[in-house]
Coordinates of C-alpha atoms and ligand atoms in Angstrom, one line a residue:
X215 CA 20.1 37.6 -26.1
X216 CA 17.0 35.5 -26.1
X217 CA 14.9 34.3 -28.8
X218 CA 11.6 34.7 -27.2
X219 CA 9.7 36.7 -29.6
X220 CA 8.1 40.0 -28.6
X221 CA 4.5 40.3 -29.0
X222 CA 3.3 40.5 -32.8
X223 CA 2.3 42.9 -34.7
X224 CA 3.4 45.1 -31.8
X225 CA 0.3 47.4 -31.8
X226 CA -3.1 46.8 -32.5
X227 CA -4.1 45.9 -35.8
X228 CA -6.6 45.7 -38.1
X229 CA -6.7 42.2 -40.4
X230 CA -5.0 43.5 -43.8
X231 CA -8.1 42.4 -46.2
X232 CA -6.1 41.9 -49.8
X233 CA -7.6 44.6 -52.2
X234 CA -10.3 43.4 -54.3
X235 CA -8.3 43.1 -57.7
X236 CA -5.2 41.3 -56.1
X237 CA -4.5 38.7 -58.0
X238 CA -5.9 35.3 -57.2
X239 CA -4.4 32.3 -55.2
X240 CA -2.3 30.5 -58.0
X241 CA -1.1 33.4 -59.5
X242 CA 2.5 33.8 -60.6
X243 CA 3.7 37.2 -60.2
X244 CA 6.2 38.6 -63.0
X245 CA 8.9 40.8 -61.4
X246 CA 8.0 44.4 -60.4
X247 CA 11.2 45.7 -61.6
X248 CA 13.2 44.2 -64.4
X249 CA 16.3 45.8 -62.5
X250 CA 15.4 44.9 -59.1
X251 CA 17.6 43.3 -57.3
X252 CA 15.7 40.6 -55.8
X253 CA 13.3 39.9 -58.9
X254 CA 14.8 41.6 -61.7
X255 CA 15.5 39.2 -64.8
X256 CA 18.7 42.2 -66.1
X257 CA 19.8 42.2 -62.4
X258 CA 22.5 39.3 -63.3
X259 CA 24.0 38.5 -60.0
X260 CA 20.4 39.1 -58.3
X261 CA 18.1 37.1 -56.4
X262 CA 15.4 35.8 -59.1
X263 CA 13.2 35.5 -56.5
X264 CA 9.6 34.2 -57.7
X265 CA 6.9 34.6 -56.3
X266 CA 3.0 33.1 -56.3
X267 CA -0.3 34.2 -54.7
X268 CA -0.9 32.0 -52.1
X269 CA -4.7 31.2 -50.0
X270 CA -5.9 34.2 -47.8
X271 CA -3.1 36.6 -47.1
X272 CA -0.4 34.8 -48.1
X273 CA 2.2 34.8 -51.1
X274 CA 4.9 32.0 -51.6
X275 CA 8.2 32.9 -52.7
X276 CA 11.6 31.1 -53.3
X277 CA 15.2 31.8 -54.7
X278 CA 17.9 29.2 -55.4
X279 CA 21.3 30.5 -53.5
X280 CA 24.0 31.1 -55.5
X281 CA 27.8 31.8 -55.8
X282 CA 27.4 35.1 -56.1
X283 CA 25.2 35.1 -52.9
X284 CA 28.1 34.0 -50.4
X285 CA 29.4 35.3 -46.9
X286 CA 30.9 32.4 -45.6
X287 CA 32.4 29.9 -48.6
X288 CA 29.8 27.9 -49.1
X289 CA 27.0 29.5 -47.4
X290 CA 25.0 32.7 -48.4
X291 CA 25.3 36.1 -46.9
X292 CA 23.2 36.9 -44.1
X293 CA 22.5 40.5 -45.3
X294 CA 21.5 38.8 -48.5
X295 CA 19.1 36.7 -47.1
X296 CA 17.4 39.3 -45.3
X297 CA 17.0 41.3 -48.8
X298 CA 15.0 38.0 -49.9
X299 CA 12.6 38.4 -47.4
X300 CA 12.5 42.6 -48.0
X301 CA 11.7 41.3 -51.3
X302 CA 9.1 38.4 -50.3
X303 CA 7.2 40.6 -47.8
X304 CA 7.3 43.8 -50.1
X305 CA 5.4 41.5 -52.9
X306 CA 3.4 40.5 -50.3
X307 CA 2.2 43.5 -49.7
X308 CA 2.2 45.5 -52.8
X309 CA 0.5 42.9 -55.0
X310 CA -2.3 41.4 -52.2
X311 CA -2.9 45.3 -50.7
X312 CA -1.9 47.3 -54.0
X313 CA -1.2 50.4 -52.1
X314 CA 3.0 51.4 -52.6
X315 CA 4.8 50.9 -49.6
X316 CA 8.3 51.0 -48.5
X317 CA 9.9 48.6 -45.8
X318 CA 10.4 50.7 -42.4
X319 CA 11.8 48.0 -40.3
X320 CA 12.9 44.7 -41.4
X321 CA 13.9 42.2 -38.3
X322 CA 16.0 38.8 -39.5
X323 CA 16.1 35.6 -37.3
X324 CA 18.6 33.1 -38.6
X325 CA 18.0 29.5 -37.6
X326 CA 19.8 27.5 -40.0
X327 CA 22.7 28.0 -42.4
X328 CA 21.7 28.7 -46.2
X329 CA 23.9 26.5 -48.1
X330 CA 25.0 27.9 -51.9
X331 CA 23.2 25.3 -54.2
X332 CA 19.9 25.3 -51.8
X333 CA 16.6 26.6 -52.3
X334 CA 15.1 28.8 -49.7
X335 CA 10.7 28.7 -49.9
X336 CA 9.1 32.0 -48.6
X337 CA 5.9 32.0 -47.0
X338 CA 5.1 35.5 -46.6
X339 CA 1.4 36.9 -44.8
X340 CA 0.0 39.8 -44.0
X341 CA -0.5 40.0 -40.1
X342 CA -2.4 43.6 -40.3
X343 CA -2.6 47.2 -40.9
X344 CA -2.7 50.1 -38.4
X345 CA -3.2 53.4 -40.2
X346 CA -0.4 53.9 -43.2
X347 CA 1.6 50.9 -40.8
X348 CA 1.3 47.1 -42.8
X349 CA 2.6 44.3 -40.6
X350 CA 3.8 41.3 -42.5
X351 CA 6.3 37.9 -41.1
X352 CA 7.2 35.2 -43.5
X353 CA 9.4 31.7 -43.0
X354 CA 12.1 30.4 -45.0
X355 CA 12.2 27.2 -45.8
X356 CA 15.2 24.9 -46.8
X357 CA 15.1 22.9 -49.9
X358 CA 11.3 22.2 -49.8
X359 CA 7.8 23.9 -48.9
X360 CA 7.5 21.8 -45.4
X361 CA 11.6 22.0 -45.3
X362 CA 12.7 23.2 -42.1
X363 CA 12.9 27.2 -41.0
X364 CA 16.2 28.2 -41.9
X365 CA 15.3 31.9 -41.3
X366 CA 12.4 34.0 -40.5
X367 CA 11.4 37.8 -40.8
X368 CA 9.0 40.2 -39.5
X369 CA 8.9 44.1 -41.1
X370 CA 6.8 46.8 -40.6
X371 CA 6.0 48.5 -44.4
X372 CA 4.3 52.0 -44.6
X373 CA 2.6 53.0 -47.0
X374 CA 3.8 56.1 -49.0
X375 CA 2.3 58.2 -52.3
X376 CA 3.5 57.0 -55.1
X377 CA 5.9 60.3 -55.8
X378 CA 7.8 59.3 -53.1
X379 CA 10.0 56.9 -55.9
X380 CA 10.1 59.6 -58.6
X381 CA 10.6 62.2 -55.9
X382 CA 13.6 60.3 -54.1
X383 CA 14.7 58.0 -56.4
X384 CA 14.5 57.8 -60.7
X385 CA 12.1 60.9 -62.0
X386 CA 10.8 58.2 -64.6
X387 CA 10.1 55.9 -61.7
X388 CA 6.3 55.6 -61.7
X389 CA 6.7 54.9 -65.9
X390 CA 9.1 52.5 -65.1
X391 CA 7.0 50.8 -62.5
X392 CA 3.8 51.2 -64.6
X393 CA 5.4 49.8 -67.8
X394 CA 6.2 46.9 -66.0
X395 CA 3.1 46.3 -64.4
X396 CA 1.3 46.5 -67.5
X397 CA 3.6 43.7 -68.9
X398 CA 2.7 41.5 -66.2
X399 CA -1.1 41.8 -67.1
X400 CA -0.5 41.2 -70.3
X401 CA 1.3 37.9 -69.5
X402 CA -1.4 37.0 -67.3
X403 CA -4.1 37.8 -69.6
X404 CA -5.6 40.1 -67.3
X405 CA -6.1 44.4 -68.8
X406 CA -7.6 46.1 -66.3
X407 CA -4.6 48.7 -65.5
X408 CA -4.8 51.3 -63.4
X409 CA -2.1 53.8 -61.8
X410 CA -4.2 54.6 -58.8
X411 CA -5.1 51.3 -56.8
Ligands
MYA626 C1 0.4 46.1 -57.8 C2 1.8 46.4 -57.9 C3 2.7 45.4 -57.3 C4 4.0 45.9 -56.9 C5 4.9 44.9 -56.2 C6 5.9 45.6 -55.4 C7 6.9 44.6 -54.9 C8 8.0 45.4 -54.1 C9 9.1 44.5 -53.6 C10 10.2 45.3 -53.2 C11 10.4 45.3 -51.8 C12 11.6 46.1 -51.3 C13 11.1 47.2 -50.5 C14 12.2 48.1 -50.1 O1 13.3 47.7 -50.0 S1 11.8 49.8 -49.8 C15 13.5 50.5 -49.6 C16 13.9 50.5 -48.2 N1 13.1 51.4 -47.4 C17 13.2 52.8 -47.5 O2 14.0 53.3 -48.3 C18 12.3 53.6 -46.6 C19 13.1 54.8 -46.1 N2 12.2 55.5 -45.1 C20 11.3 56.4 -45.4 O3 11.1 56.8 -46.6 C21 10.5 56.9 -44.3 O4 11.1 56.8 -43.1 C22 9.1 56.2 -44.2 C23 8.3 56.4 -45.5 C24 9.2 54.7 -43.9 C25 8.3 56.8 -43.0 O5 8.3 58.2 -43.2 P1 7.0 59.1 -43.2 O6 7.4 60.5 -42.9 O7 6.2 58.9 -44.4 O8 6.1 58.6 -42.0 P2 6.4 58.6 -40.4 O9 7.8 58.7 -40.0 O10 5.3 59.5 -39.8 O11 6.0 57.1 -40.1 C26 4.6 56.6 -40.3 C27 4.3 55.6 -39.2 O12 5.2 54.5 -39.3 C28 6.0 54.4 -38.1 N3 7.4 54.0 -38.4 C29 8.1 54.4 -39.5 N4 9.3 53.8 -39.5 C30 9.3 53.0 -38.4 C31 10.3 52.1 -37.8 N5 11.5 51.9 -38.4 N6 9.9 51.4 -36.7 C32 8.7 51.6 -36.1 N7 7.8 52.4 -36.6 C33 8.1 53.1 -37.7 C34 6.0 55.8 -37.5 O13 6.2 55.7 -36.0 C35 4.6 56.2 -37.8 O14 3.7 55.6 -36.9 P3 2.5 56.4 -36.3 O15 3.1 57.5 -35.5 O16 1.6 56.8 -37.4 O17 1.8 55.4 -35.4

């Protein structure tokens, strides 16, 4: 199997212009989920994964590998790492588009091994939208910004309503979700919540 990449996004696009109110480059975004398990703070053996807006479509990520994280001794879990970048590219898109969306296809390329003890940096962008389809890709880097690419990721998200999470998953979902949100604005000093984007 080759790793000549296919062509990307794999259909045409349209550029995926951040929403008006996304937050601005600089921004640190809280977690969307305070049980999620790739930013939630009560998610104990999770991912902590941070995240800031970054220039144009991009937002910057990183999470520090763990014990709890391993595969291999020594060396995080594959599957693990691709829920990083699920997590990287789903902030991408629902905090610089602020539409809900759900990962439909999340593709993994693993360059490098992810020592436990290392820091992997996620740069995450939005490569464009085609109807309800959001096309996003992101690198990992080791140990530093400009470290090398340890592992990279493409994913197709689509966008849903939001009863798609109270219909399939918690019934309190969108409370859940909204609560939380709300406590992010507060942090960052900013009120203007809405529900609908
Ligand atoms: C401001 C607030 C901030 C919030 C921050 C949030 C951070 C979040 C961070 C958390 C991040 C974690 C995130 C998570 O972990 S999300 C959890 C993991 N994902 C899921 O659970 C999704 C499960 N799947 C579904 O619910 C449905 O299948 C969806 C909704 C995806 C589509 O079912 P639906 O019936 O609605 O639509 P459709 O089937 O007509 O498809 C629509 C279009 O999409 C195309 N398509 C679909 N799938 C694929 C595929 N695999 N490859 C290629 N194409 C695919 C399809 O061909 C069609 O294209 P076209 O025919 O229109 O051209």
């Amino acid at each position: 199997m080759s790793r000549v990449s296919q062509p990307w996004p794999p259909v045409p696009v349209e550029p995926a212009v951040p929403h008006p109110k996304a937050p601005s480059p600089g921004t640190e975004l809280g977690v969307h989920f305070a049980e999620c398990f790739g930013c939630g703070d009560e998610a104990d053996a999770g991912l902590h994964l941070r995240s800031t807006v970054g220039e144009g479509q991009v937002v910057h990520s990183r999470f520090t590998v763990t014990a709890a994280h391993q595969g291999a001794p020594g060396l995080a879990h594959g599957g693990l790492l691709a829920c990083a970048f699920d997590e990287a590219l789903g902030s991408a898109v629902g905090n610089l588009m602020r539409r809900p969306a759900v990962t439909g296809k999340l593709e993994t390329d693993f360059r490098r091994p992810v020592p436990v003890g290392s820091t992997l940096f996620i740069e995450a962008r939005l490569d464009g939208i085609a109807g309800r389809k959001i096309y996003v890709s992101a690198d990992g880097h080791l140990d530093a910004e400009d470290g090398p690419v340890a592992v990279s990721a493409r994913a197709l998200f689509v966008v849903v309503g939001f009863e798609h999470f109270s219909t399939h998953g918690d019934p309190q979902a969108l409370e859940k979700l909204a609560e939380q949100h709300k406590k992010n604005l507060q942090q960052r000093g900013e009120r203007d919540w809405e529900i609908n984007p």
